[in-house]
Coordinates of C-alpha atoms in Angstrom, one line a residue:
M1 CA -18.1 5.3 -17.6
Y2 CA -16.1 8.3 -16.5
A3 CA -19.1 10.6 -16.9
V4 CA -21.2 8.1 -14.8
G5 CA -18.4 8.1 -12.2
I6 CA -18.5 11.9 -12.1
R7 CA -22.2 11.8 -11.3
V8 CA -21.7 9.2 -8.6
V9 CA -19.0 11.1 -6.9
G10 CA -21.1 14.3 -7.3
L11 CA -24.0 12.5 -5.6
V12 CA -21.6 11.4 -2.8
A13 CA -20.6 15.0 -2.4
C14 CA -24.2 16.1 -2.1
V15 CA -24.9 13.5 0.5
I16 CA -21.8 14.7 2.4
L17 CA -22.9 18.3 2.3
F18 CA -26.3 17.2 3.7
L19 CA -24.7 15.3 6.5
F20 CA -22.4 18.2 7.3
N21 CA -25.4 20.6 7.7
A22 CA -27.3 18.1 9.9
K23 CA -27.5 18.8 13.6
G24 CA -26.3 16.2 16.0
Q25 CA -26.4 15.6 19.7
E26 CA -23.9 16.8 22.2
A27 CA -20.2 15.7 22.3
A28 CA -19.8 11.9 22.2
A29 CA -19.2 10.0 25.3
D30 CA -15.8 8.5 26.0
S31 CA -15.2 4.8 25.9
V32 CA -12.6 2.7 27.6
R33 CA -10.4 0.1 26.0
M34 CA -7.1 -1.1 27.3
G35 CA -7.5 1.3 30.2
K36 CA -7.3 4.3 28.0
V37 CA -10.0 6.9 27.2
L38 CA -10.9 6.9 23.5
A39 CA -13.0 9.3 21.5
P40 CA -15.7 7.1 19.7
V41 CA -15.9 9.5 16.8
E42 CA -12.3 8.7 15.7
V43 CA -12.5 7.0 12.3
S44 CA -9.4 5.1 11.2
D45 CA -8.0 1.7 10.5
T46 CA -5.8 1.5 13.6
W47 CA -7.5 -1.8 14.6
L48 CA -5.3 -3.5 12.1
H49 CA -2.2 -2.3 13.9
S50 CA -3.7 -3.2 17.3
Y51 CA -4.2 -6.8 16.3
A52 CA -0.9 -7.2 14.4
V53 CA 0.8 -8.3 17.6
G54 CA 4.1 -10.1 17.2
G55 CA 4.5 -9.1 13.5
H56 CA 6.6 -6.5 11.8
S57 CA 4.8 -3.4 10.5
E58 CA 6.0 0.0 9.4
P59 CA 3.8 3.1 9.1
L60 CA 4.7 5.6 6.3
D61 CA 5.7 9.1 7.5
S62 CA 2.7 11.4 7.2
M63 CA 4.9 14.4 6.2
A64 CA 6.4 12.3 3.4
I65 CA 2.9 11.5 2.2
Q66 CA 2.3 15.3 2.0
T67 CA 5.6 16.2 0.4
Q68 CA 5.2 13.4 -2.2
A69 CA 1.6 14.2 -2.9
A70 CA 2.2 14.4 -6.7
A71 CA 3.7 10.9 -6.8
S72 CA 2.2 7.4 -6.6
L73 CA 2.0 5.1 -3.6
G74 CA 4.6 2.9 -5.3
K75 CA 7.1 5.7 -5.4
L76 CA 6.4 6.5 -1.7
L77 CA 7.0 2.8 -0.7
Q78 CA 10.3 2.8 -2.5
A79 CA 11.4 6.1 -0.9
Q80 CA 10.2 5.5 2.7
Q81 CA 11.0 1.8 3.2
G82 CA 13.3 0.8 0.4
I83 CA 10.8 -1.8 -0.9
Y84 CA 11.5 -3.2 -4.3
L85 CA 8.7 -2.7 -6.8
K86 CA 8.8 -4.0 -10.4
E87 CA 8.3 -1.0 -12.7
Y88 CA 7.6 -1.3 -16.5
G89 CA 8.8 2.2 -16.9
P90 CA 8.0 5.6 -15.4
G91 CA 4.2 5.9 -14.9
M92 CA 3.7 2.3 -16.1
L93 CA 2.6 -0.8 -14.2
C94 CA 4.2 -1.0 -10.8
S95 CA 3.8 -4.2 -8.7
I96 CA 5.2 -5.0 -5.2
S97 CA 7.3 -7.8 -3.9
L98 CA 7.5 -8.4 -0.1
R99 CA 9.7 -11.0 1.5
G100 CA 10.4 -12.9 -1.8
T101 CA 6.8 -13.3 -2.8
S102 CA 4.9 -12.4 -6.0
A103 CA 2.9 -9.3 -6.7
S104 CA -0.4 -11.2 -6.3
Q105 CA 0.7 -12.4 -2.8
T106 CA 0.5 -8.9 -1.2
S107 CA -3.0 -7.5 -0.3
L108 CA -3.8 -3.8 -0.8
L109 CA -6.5 -2.5 1.7
W110 CA -8.4 0.7 1.3
N111 CA -10.3 1.7 4.5
G112 CA -10.0 -1.9 5.5
L113 CA -11.5 -3.3 2.3
P114 CA -9.4 -5.4 -0.2
I115 CA -9.0 -3.7 -3.5
N116 CA -6.7 -6.0 -5.5
F117 CA -8.0 -6.6 -9.0
P118 CA -10.0 -9.9 -8.6
S119 CA -9.1 -10.8 -12.2
L120 CA -5.4 -10.4 -11.9
G121 CA -5.1 -10.8 -8.1
Q122 CA -2.7 -7.9 -7.7
A123 CA -2.7 -4.1 -7.5
D124 CA -1.0 -1.5 -9.7
F125 CA 0.7 0.8 -7.2
S126 CA 1.3 3.5 -9.9
L127 CA -2.5 4.1 -10.0
I128 CA -2.9 4.9 -6.2
P129 CA -2.4 8.7 -5.8
N130 CA -0.7 9.9 -2.6
F131 CA -2.8 13.0 -3.0
F132 CA -5.8 11.0 -1.7
I133 CA -4.0 9.3 1.2
D134 CA -3.7 10.5 4.8
K135 CA -2.4 7.3 6.4
A136 CA -0.5 4.2 5.1
E137 CA 1.1 1.2 6.8
V138 CA 2.9 -1.9 5.6
F139 CA 2.4 -5.2 7.4
Y140 CA 5.1 -7.7 6.5
G141 CA 4.9 -11.4 6.4
G142 CA 1.9 -13.8 6.3
V143 CA -1.0 -11.8 7.6
S144 CA -4.0 -13.6 6.1
A145 CA -5.6 -14.0 9.5
L146 CA -5.5 -10.2 9.8
A147 CA -6.0 -9.0 6.2
G148 CA -7.6 -12.0 4.3
S149 CA -6.7 -13.7 1.0
G150 CA -3.5 -12.7 -0.8
A151 CA -1.6 -11.5 2.2
I152 CA 1.1 -14.2 2.0
G153 CA 4.0 -11.8 1.7
G154 CA 2.2 -9.0 3.5
A155 CA -0.4 -6.2 3.2
V156 CA -0.4 -2.5 2.5
S157 CA -3.2 -0.5 4.2
V158 CA -4.2 3.1 3.1
S159 CA -6.9 5.2 4.6
D160 CA -8.1 8.8 5.1
K161 CA -8.8 10.7 8.2
L162 CA -10.6 14.1 8.6
E163 CA -9.5 16.4 11.3
K164 CA -12.1 18.0 13.5
N165 CA -12.6 21.8 13.7
Q166 CA -10.6 22.4 10.5
Q167 CA -11.2 24.9 7.7
S168 CA -8.6 24.8 5.0
I169 CA -8.0 24.9 1.3
G170 CA -4.8 23.8 -0.4
V171 CA -3.3 23.9 -3.9
T172 CA -0.4 21.8 -5.2
Q173 CA 1.4 22.5 -8.4
E174 CA 4.4 20.6 -9.7
I175 CA 6.3 21.0 -12.9
G176 CA 9.1 18.7 -14.0
S177 CA 11.3 17.3 -16.7
F178 CA 9.9 15.6 -19.8
G179 CA 6.7 17.5 -19.8
T180 CA 5.6 16.2 -16.4
S181 CA 3.2 18.2 -14.3
F182 CA 0.7 17.8 -11.5
S183 CA -2.1 20.0 -10.4
G184 CA -4.1 19.3 -7.2
L185 CA -6.8 21.1 -5.2
K186 CA -8.0 20.1 -1.7
A187 CA -10.7 21.7 0.6
Q188 CA -11.8 20.7 4.0
L189 CA -14.5 22.0 6.3
S190 CA -15.2 20.3 9.6
G191 CA -16.5 20.9 13.1
E192 CA -17.1 18.7 16.2
K193 CA -20.2 17.0 14.7
A194 CA -19.4 16.7 11.0
G195 CA -16.8 17.3 8.4
V196 CA -16.4 17.2 4.7
S197 CA -13.4 17.2 2.3
L198 CA -13.1 17.4 -1.5
A199 CA -10.1 16.9 -3.6
G200 CA -9.2 16.6 -7.3
F201 CA -6.0 16.3 -9.4
Y202 CA -4.7 16.2 -12.9
K203 CA -1.3 14.9 -13.9
K204 CA 0.5 14.3 -17.2
S205 CA 3.8 13.5 -18.7
D206 CA 5.2 13.3 -22.2
N207 CA 7.8 10.8 -20.9
D208 CA 10.1 11.6 -23.8
F209 CA 13.2 10.9 -21.8
S210 CA 16.5 9.6 -23.2
Y211 CA 17.9 6.2 -22.2
R212 CA 20.7 3.9 -23.0
N213 CA 19.6 0.9 -25.0
L214 CA 21.5 -1.9 -23.3
A215 CA 20.4 -4.5 -25.9
K216 CA 22.1 -2.9 -28.9
A217 CA 25.7 -3.0 -29.9
G218 CA 27.5 0.0 -28.5
Q219 CA 24.6 0.7 -26.1
P220 CA 23.5 3.9 -28.0
I221 CA 21.4 6.7 -26.4
E222 CA 17.9 6.7 -27.7
K223 CA 14.8 8.8 -27.0
Q224 CA 11.5 7.4 -25.7
S225 CA 8.8 8.2 -28.3
H226 CA 5.8 6.2 -26.9
G227 CA 5.2 6.6 -23.2
A228 CA 3.0 9.6 -22.5
Y229 CA 0.3 9.3 -19.8
R230 CA -2.5 11.4 -18.4
G231 CA -4.3 10.9 -15.1
K232 CA -7.1 12.6 -13.2
G233 CA -9.2 11.9 -10.2
M234 CA -11.7 13.2 -7.7
K235 CA -12.2 12.3 -4.0
A236 CA -15.1 13.2 -1.6
A237 CA -15.1 12.2 2.1
A238 CA -17.0 13.1 5.2
F239 CA -17.8 12.1 8.8
W240 CA -21.1 12.7 10.7
N241 CA -21.6 12.2 14.4
P242 CA -25.4 12.3 14.7
W243 CA -25.5 11.1 18.4
S244 CA -23.0 10.6 21.2
K245 CA -22.3 6.9 20.6
G246 CA -22.1 6.7 16.8
V247 CA -20.3 8.1 13.8
F248 CA -20.8 7.7 10.0
D249 CA -18.0 8.1 7.5
I250 CA -18.4 8.1 3.7
E251 CA -15.8 8.3 0.9
G252 CA -15.6 8.1 -2.8
W253 CA -12.6 7.9 -5.2
L254 CA -12.7 8.2 -8.9
T255 CA -9.6 7.9 -11.0
H256 CA -8.9 7.7 -14.7
Y257 CA -5.5 7.0 -16.4
D258 CA -4.7 7.0 -20.1
R259 CA -1.3 5.5 -20.9
E260 CA 0.9 4.8 -23.9
I261 CA 2.6 1.6 -22.9
I262 CA 6.4 1.9 -23.1
P263 CA 7.7 -1.1 -25.1
P264 CA 10.8 -3.1 -24.3
Y265 CA 13.8 -1.6 -26.1
T266 CA 14.4 -4.9 -27.8
V267 CA 11.3 -4.4 -30.1
A268 CA 9.9 -1.6 -32.1
S269 CA 6.9 0.2 -30.6
V270 CA 3.6 -1.4 -31.6
G271 CA 1.6 1.5 -30.2
D272 CA 0.0 -0.3 -27.2
T273 CA -2.3 1.9 -25.1
Q274 CA -4.2 1.3 -21.9
I275 CA -7.0 3.0 -20.1
D276 CA -7.6 2.4 -16.4
Q277 CA -10.6 3.6 -14.5
S278 CA -11.6 2.9 -10.9
L279 CA -14.5 4.0 -8.8
R280 CA -14.3 3.2 -5.1
L281 CA -17.1 3.9 -2.7
S282 CA -17.2 3.2 1.0
L283 CA -19.7 3.9 3.7
G284 CA -19.0 3.0 7.3
Y285 CA -20.6 3.2 10.7
E286 CA -19.1 2.8 14.2
H287 CA -21.3 2.5 17.2
H288 CA -20.2 2.3 20.9
V289 CA -22.8 0.3 22.6
S290 CA -20.9 0.8 25.9
P291 CA -17.4 1.8 26.9
L292 CA -16.3 -1.8 26.4
L293 CA -18.4 -2.9 23.4
K294 CA -18.2 -1.5 19.9
W295 CA -19.9 -2.4 16.6
E296 CA -18.5 -1.5 13.2
S297 CA -20.0 -2.0 9.7
R298 CA -18.8 -0.9 6.3
V299 CA -20.1 -1.4 2.8
G300 CA -18.2 -0.8 -0.4
R301 CA -18.4 -0.8 -4.1
I302 CA -15.2 -1.3 -6.1
Y303 CA -15.3 -0.9 -9.9
D304 CA -12.3 -1.4 -12.1
F305 CA -12.2 -1.0 -15.8
I306 CA -9.3 -1.7 -18.2
K307 CA -9.2 -1.2 -21.9
F308 CA -6.0 -2.5 -23.6
N309 CA -5.7 -1.7 -27.3
G310 CA -9.5 -1.3 -27.5
L311 CA -10.3 -4.6 -25.7
A312 CA -12.2 -3.8 -22.6
S313 CA -12.8 -5.8 -19.3
A314 CA -14.4 -4.8 -16.0
T315 CA -15.0 -6.1 -12.6
T316 CA -17.3 -4.9 -9.8
Q317 CA -17.1 -5.9 -6.2
Y318 CA -19.8 -5.3 -3.6
L319 CA -18.4 -5.7 -0.1
W320 CA -19.9 -5.8 3.4
N321 CA -17.7 -5.9 6.4
N322 CA -19.1 -6.3 9.9
S323 CA -17.3 -6.6 13.2
I324 CA -17.8 -6.4 17.0
E325 CA -15.0 -5.5 19.4
W326 CA -15.6 -6.3 23.1
M327 CA -13.7 -6.4 26.4
P328 CA -15.5 -9.1 28.4
I329 CA -12.9 -8.9 31.2
S330 CA -10.3 -6.3 31.9
K331 CA -7.4 -8.1 30.3
V332 CA -9.0 -9.6 27.3
Q333 CA -9.9 -7.8 24.1
L334 CA -12.0 -9.7 21.4
R335 CA -12.8 -8.8 17.8
A336 CA -15.1 -10.9 15.7
G337 CA -16.4 -10.2 12.2
G338 CA -16.9 -11.3 8.7
L339 CA -16.6 -10.0 5.1
I340 CA -19.0 -10.8 2.2
N341 CA -17.8 -10.1 -1.3
H342 CA -20.1 -10.4 -4.4
I343 CA -18.0 -10.1 -7.6
L344 CA -19.3 -9.4 -11.1
A345 CA -16.9 -9.8 -14.0
D346 CA -17.4 -8.7 -17.6
V347 CA -14.3 -10.2 -19.2
P348 CA -14.6 -11.4 -22.8
E349 CA -12.0 -14.2 -22.2
Y350 CA -14.3 -15.7 -19.6
G351 CA -16.9 -16.4 -22.2
G352 CA -19.4 -13.9 -20.9
G353 CA -20.6 -12.4 -17.6
L354 CA -19.4 -14.1 -14.5
T355 CA -20.5 -13.9 -10.8
E356 CA -18.8 -15.2 -7.8
N357 CA -19.5 -15.0 -4.0
R358 CA -16.8 -15.0 -1.4
S359 CA -17.0 -14.7 2.3
N360 CA -14.8 -15.1 5.4
T361 CA -15.2 -14.9 9.1
Y362 CA -12.6 -14.2 11.7
L363 CA -11.9 -14.1 15.4
M364 CA -9.1 -12.1 17.0
L365 CA -8.1 -12.0 20.6
N366 CA -5.6 -9.8 22.6
W367 CA -4.8 -11.0 26.1
F368 CA -2.8 -8.7 28.5
P369 CA -1.4 -11.0 31.3
T370 CA 0.6 -8.1 32.5
P371 CA 0.9 -4.4 31.5
R372 CA 4.1 -5.3 29.6
W373 CA 3.0 -8.5 27.9
T374 CA 0.5 -9.0 25.1
L375 CA -0.6 -12.3 23.6
N376 CA -2.6 -12.5 20.4
A377 CA -4.5 -15.2 18.6
K378 CA -6.3 -14.9 15.3
V379 CA -8.1 -17.3 12.9
R380 CA -9.9 -16.7 9.6
Q381 CA -11.9 -19.0 7.5
A382 CA -12.8 -18.2 3.9
I383 CA -15.4 -19.7 1.5
V384 CA -15.0 -19.1 -2.2
A385 CA -17.7 -20.2 -4.7
G386 CA -18.9 -22.7 -2.2
T387 CA -15.5 -24.2 -1.5
W388 CA -13.9 -24.0 1.9
N389 CA -10.3 -22.5 1.8
P390 CA -7.5 -23.3 4.3
V391 CA -8.0 -22.1 7.8
S392 CA -5.6 -19.3 8.6
P393 CA -4.5 -19.2 12.2
S394 CA -1.9 -16.8 13.8
L395 CA -0.2 -16.6 17.2
G396 CA 1.8 -13.6 18.3
T397 CA 3.3 -12.0 21.3
D398 CA 4.8 -8.7 22.4
V399 CA 6.9 -8.4 25.5
L400 CA 8.1 -5.0 26.8
I401 CA 11.4 -6.1 28.3
L402 CA 12.6 -2.6 29.3
K403 CA 10.5 0.5 29.9
S404 CA 11.5 3.9 31.2
E405 CA 11.3 7.5 30.2
A406 CA 14.7 7.1 28.4
V407 CA 14.8 3.5 27.2
S408 CA 12.5 0.8 25.9
L409 CA 13.1 -2.6 24.5
N410 CA 10.4 -4.8 23.1
W411 CA 10.5 -8.4 21.8
R412 CA 7.9 -9.7 19.4
S413 CA 7.3 -13.0 17.7
Q414 CA 4.7 -14.5 15.4
L415 CA 3.7 -17.8 13.8
S416 CA 1.0 -17.7 11.1
R417 CA -0.6 -19.5 8.2
S418 CA -1.6 -17.6 5.0
Y419 CA -3.3 -18.3 1.8
R420 CA -4.3 -16.8 -1.6
V421 CA -7.4 -17.7 -3.6
P422 CA -6.6 -18.3 -7.3
T423 CA -7.6 -15.4 -9.4
L424 CA -10.5 -15.2 -11.8
N425 CA -8.0 -15.4 -14.7
D426 CA -6.4 -18.5 -13.2
R427 CA -9.7 -20.3 -13.1
Y428 CA -11.9 -18.9 -15.9
W429 CA -9.6 -17.7 -18.7
S430 CA -10.4 -19.3 -22.0
P431 CA -8.5 -21.2 -23.1
G432 CA -6.4 -22.4 -20.2
G433 CA -8.4 -21.7 -17.0
N434 CA -8.1 -24.4 -14.4
L435 CA -11.0 -24.8 -12.0
A436 CA -9.1 -27.5 -10.1
L437 CA -6.5 -25.1 -8.8
K438 CA -5.8 -25.2 -5.0
P439 CA -5.2 -22.0 -3.1
E440 CA -1.6 -21.0 -2.5
Q441 CA -0.7 -21.3 1.1
G442 CA 2.2 -20.9 3.4
W443 CA 3.5 -20.8 7.0
N444 CA 5.4 -17.7 8.3
A445 CA 7.6 -17.5 11.4
E446 CA 9.3 -14.4 12.6
S447 CA 10.8 -12.8 15.6
G448 CA 12.3 -9.3 16.3
L449 CA 13.4 -6.6 18.7
D450 CA 12.4 -3.0 18.8
Y451 CA 14.7 -0.6 20.7
A452 CA 14.2 3.1 21.5
I453 CA 16.3 5.7 23.4
R454 CA 15.1 9.2 24.1
S455 CA 16.9 12.1 25.7
K456 CA 16.6 15.9 25.6
N457 CA 18.1 16.3 22.2
H458 CA 18.2 12.7 20.8
K459 CA 15.6 10.1 19.7
L460 CA 16.8 6.7 18.4
K461 CA 14.6 3.9 17.2
A462 CA 15.9 0.6 15.9
S463 CA 14.1 -2.6 14.8
A464 CA 15.5 -5.9 13.7
T465 CA 13.5 -8.9 12.4
G466 CA 14.3 -12.3 11.2
F467 CA 11.8 -14.4 9.3
A468 CA 11.3 -17.8 7.5
H469 CA 8.5 -18.4 5.1
W470 CA 7.4 -21.7 3.5
I471 CA 5.0 -21.4 0.6
Q472 CA 3.4 -24.4 -1.3
D473 CA 1.1 -24.9 -4.2
W474 CA 2.5 -21.8 -5.9
I475 CA 0.6 -21.2 -9.1
L476 CA 2.5 -21.0 -12.4
W477 CA 1.2 -20.7 -16.0
L478 CA 2.9 -23.4 -18.1
P479 CA 2.6 -24.5 -21.8
Q480 CA 0.3 -27.4 -22.5
A481 CA 0.3 -30.1 -25.2
E482 CA -2.9 -28.5 -26.6
G483 CA -0.9 -25.5 -27.6
Y484 CA -2.0 -23.0 -24.9
W485 CA -0.8 -22.1 -21.4
S486 CA -2.6 -23.1 -18.3
P487 CA -2.0 -22.5 -14.5
V488 CA -1.1 -25.4 -12.2
N489 CA 0.0 -25.7 -8.6
V490 CA 3.6 -26.8 -9.1
R491 CA 6.1 -24.9 -7.0
N492 CA 7.2 -24.9 -3.3
V493 CA 9.3 -21.9 -2.2
F494 CA 11.3 -21.3 1.0
S495 CA 12.0 -17.7 1.7
R496 CA 14.0 -16.4 4.7
G497 CA 15.9 -13.3 5.6
G498 CA 16.1 -10.2 7.8
E499 CA 15.0 -6.6 8.1
L500 CA 16.7 -3.8 9.9
S501 CA 15.6 -0.2 10.4
V502 CA 17.3 2.5 12.4
G503 CA 16.0 6.1 12.8
H504 CA 17.8 8.9 14.6
K505 CA 16.7 12.5 15.3
W506 CA 19.1 15.1 16.8
S507 CA 17.9 18.6 17.7
V508 CA 20.4 21.4 18.3
G509 CA 18.9 24.7 18.9
T510 CA 16.6 25.5 15.9
W511 CA 18.2 22.7 13.8
L512 CA 16.8 19.2 13.4
L513 CA 19.0 16.4 12.0
S514 CA 17.5 13.1 11.0
N515 CA 18.9 9.8 9.6
D516 CA 16.8 6.8 8.7
I517 CA 18.3 3.5 7.4
N518 CA 16.3 0.5 6.1
Y519 CA 18.0 -2.8 5.0
K520 CA 16.5 -6.1 3.9
V521 CA 18.2 -9.3 2.9
T522 CA 15.9 -12.0 1.3
V523 CA 16.8 -15.5 0.2
S524 CA 13.8 -16.8 -1.7
Q525 CA 14.6 -20.2 -3.3
I526 CA 12.7 -22.9 -5.2
R527 CA 12.4 -26.1 -3.2
A528 CA 10.2 -28.1 -5.5
G529 CA 8.9 -27.6 -9.0
Y530 CA 7.2 -29.1 -12.0
S531 CA 8.6 -32.2 -13.8
G532 CA 11.8 -31.3 -15.6
D533 CA 12.4 -28.3 -13.3
D534 CA 14.8 -30.1 -10.9
S535 CA 17.8 -28.2 -12.2
N536 CA 16.2 -25.0 -10.8
I537 CA 15.8 -26.2 -7.2
G538 CA 17.8 -24.0 -4.9
N539 CA 17.7 -21.1 -7.3
Q540 CA 16.7 -17.6 -6.3
L541 CA 13.3 -16.5 -7.6
P542 CA 13.3 -14.0 -10.4
Y543 CA 13.3 -10.3 -9.5
V544 CA 13.9 -10.8 -5.8
P545 CA 17.0 -8.9 -4.9
L546 CA 19.2 -10.5 -2.2
H547 CA 20.0 -7.1 -0.8
Q548 CA 18.0 -3.9 -0.8
G549 CA 17.8 -0.8 1.3
N550 CA 17.9 3.0 1.6
W551 CA 19.3 5.8 3.6
S552 CA 17.4 9.1 4.1
F553 CA 19.1 12.1 5.6
G554 CA 17.3 15.3 6.5
L555 CA 18.2 18.7 7.8
Q556 CA 15.7 21.3 8.9
T557 CA 15.7 24.7 10.4
E558 CA 12.7 27.0 10.0
P559 CA 11.9 27.9 7.3
W560 CA 14.3 25.7 5.3
H561 CA 14.6 22.0 4.9
F562 CA 16.9 19.6 3.0
N563 CA 16.5 15.9 2.3
S564 CA 18.9 13.4 0.7
Q565 CA 17.9 9.8 -0.2
L566 CA 19.9 6.9 -1.4
S567 CA 18.2 3.6 -2.5
F568 CA 20.1 0.4 -3.3
Y569 CA 18.8 -2.7 -5.1
G570 CA 21.0 -5.7 -5.5
T571 CA 21.4 -8.1 -8.4
R572 CA 18.2 -9.7 -9.6
Y573 CA 17.8 -12.8 -11.8
T574 CA 15.4 -12.6 -14.7
L575 CA 14.6 -16.3 -15.0
V576 CA 14.4 -19.3 -12.6
D577 CA 17.5 -20.8 -14.2
N578 CA 19.5 -17.8 -12.7
D579 CA 21.6 -17.6 -15.9
I580 CA 20.9 -13.9 -16.6
N581 CA 21.0 -11.2 -14.0
L582 CA 20.5 -7.5 -13.9
N583 CA 23.2 -5.3 -12.3
A584 CA 22.7 -3.8 -8.9
Y585 CA 22.0 -0.1 -8.9
T586 CA 21.8 2.9 -6.6
L587 CA 19.6 5.9 -7.0
W588 CA 20.3 9.3 -5.3
N589 CA 17.5 11.8 -4.9
L590 CA 17.7 15.3 -3.4
E591 CA 15.1 17.8 -2.3
T592 CA 15.3 21.2 -0.7
G593 CA 12.8 23.9 0.0
R594 CA 11.4 26.5 2.3
Q595 CA 8.1 27.7 3.8
I596 CA 6.7 31.2 3.8
Q597 CA 4.0 32.1 6.3
A598 CA 1.8 35.1 5.5
G599 CA -1.0 35.5 8.0
K600 CA -3.2 32.4 7.5
S601 CA -1.6 31.5 4.3
L602 CA 1.3 29.1 4.0
F603 CA 3.5 28.8 0.9
A604 CA 5.8 25.8 0.6
L605 CA 8.3 25.7 -2.3
S606 CA 10.6 22.9 -3.1
I607 CA 13.0 21.7 -5.8
K608 CA 13.7 18.0 -6.4
V609 CA 16.4 16.2 -8.3
E610 CA 15.8 12.5 -8.9
N611 CA 18.6 10.1 -9.9
V612 CA 21.2 12.9 -9.3
L613 CA 24.0 10.8 -10.8
G614 CA 22.1 9.9 -13.9
T615 CA 22.4 6.2 -13.3
R616 CA 21.5 4.0 -16.3
Y617 CA 19.8 1.0 -14.9
E618 CA 17.2 -1.7 -15.5
N619 CA 14.5 -2.3 -12.9
L620 CA 13.1 -5.0 -15.3
Q621 CA 15.0 -6.5 -18.2
Y622 CA 14.8 -4.4 -21.4
R623 CA 12.6 -1.8 -19.7
P624 CA 13.9 1.8 -20.1
M625 CA 14.0 3.9 -17.0
L626 CA 14.5 7.6 -16.3
G627 CA 17.9 9.2 -16.0
R628 CA 18.3 12.5 -14.1
S629 CA 15.1 14.5 -13.8
F630 CA 14.1 17.8 -12.1
S631 CA 10.9 19.1 -10.7
F632 CA 9.6 22.3 -8.9
Q633 CA 6.7 22.1 -6.5
L634 CA 4.6 24.9 -4.9
N635 CA 2.0 24.2 -2.2
Y636 CA -0.4 26.8 -1.0
T637 CA -2.5 26.3 2.1
L638 CA -5.1 28.6 3.6
N639 CA -6.0 27.6 7.2
H640 CA -8.6 29.2 9.4
D641 CA -8.2 29.1 13.1
K642 CA -9.7 26.0 14.8
K643 CA -12.8 26.7 16.8

């Protein structure tokens, strides 16, 4: 399949080059939305942010995406926002948990298209390379009306954006402890009418680190002997503006990972291996019919292949997303659209090939009663295999209480309903699949304040959010009398808590000092369960830390920079009975480096130390994690002047 994928991405690259050489019309006409002049050739997923009124969302820092290009999206989310992700070891499966929900209750979007595995219902964030990402944002809470099925706890959106009038080539090389290395190459060529970018990477690790075996008497130090991994990937992307009112964008990702699965240290290694291959293709078109009316369409093909110990399974999704955005009157903004998803599954446990059709339609409205007040209403209706799913409405508001050049204060609030379609495994796995499962669903209420102060030398931003989340029909796999396990809708969960973030930048002469703090408290408790589970009512869900957060400190003066990062994760229970818990832990990472400019060439060198104190900890029970590690990174970029 990898060879086929190479040919497909190569074909995409050829199409891109053809588009780049095509001649278009003159510069695109401006369009007006919200009273602002917008360039219609801008291609991005900012519409998600525009309609997330009243909710809490956090973009990931673009510079952090670049400096952590060799890492995965999972590592970036931990570093930037202190989000707890369950890791089965370095380079192994990495799944997310937002606001006390499960990994399958967070949606991952790529250029606006959902890319969670339809078989498992979740995404492996260790397989999403930062090297391919330009923009990323986290939307917290129930956002199914915005992002579709699975967004009960939230959604993570990643996308790419090509800059105009840019000619550059870049090389990234990182070498680290335990035989870890990363090599990446990027090239971009763009003008006003068209642009193309190509990228590729190769990474590997022997993963032969030492760890303390906390399950053995005396907790001896042992060495990991089965955990090596290899990964490689290619990306091709382009935009083409053939006429003044429209723009095409095209993108293809191909990734391949080969991993030795790290076993729990309670058992001897059985030599498990896993291969993960993904081919993602996306073609979009945006057309400005008038300054107040825009049409967008995007088609995609998402192929995921997994081979575990020689047993292979694959899923293919064909997606078509259409939307219209319109301002019928000056203070009203409408967006209407729909998504069609045709799924093909080749999973032996389903008893053969399987097809399923899914679709949903949505309507979103922004109303601006005053320049400082925005009201939002959204609704989405999904149909899965001919069955109507719960309607997902959402109401939100943003009120700019204070606004001046120096100070701003914004209040936001949202009430929403969210849902998750049962996975293909839940319904079709043999034996055990349950076709009678109902979708998981929940209500989310939240409210928060955003505060900002700006002066000549200081910039302060602070955000505080409180939330409550009621989830019912939670799906659990339970043992049956027939001797196998089967999923059932048995659990109701009440999750509530708060999120606080504070960021401060202080400039003194040529020095820039920055501090960023994120803190989250989450109480996620069982309110109803299956028969015989009454003793667990009121208990915290497994692997949901009550407290988590991080503190990032940065110091910069050209050409030097220094960063320090502390991440804290509180006690986590391993089972619903809350009898066994894992100790809280704190990780401290350091990074320093400098840039060297030589004409049009820019060299950036950095040294990183992760887990400076060598903390011995368990992210998941009995799963060994890295102690102290070192890495050295060199980035080289050759930029030509913009035309």
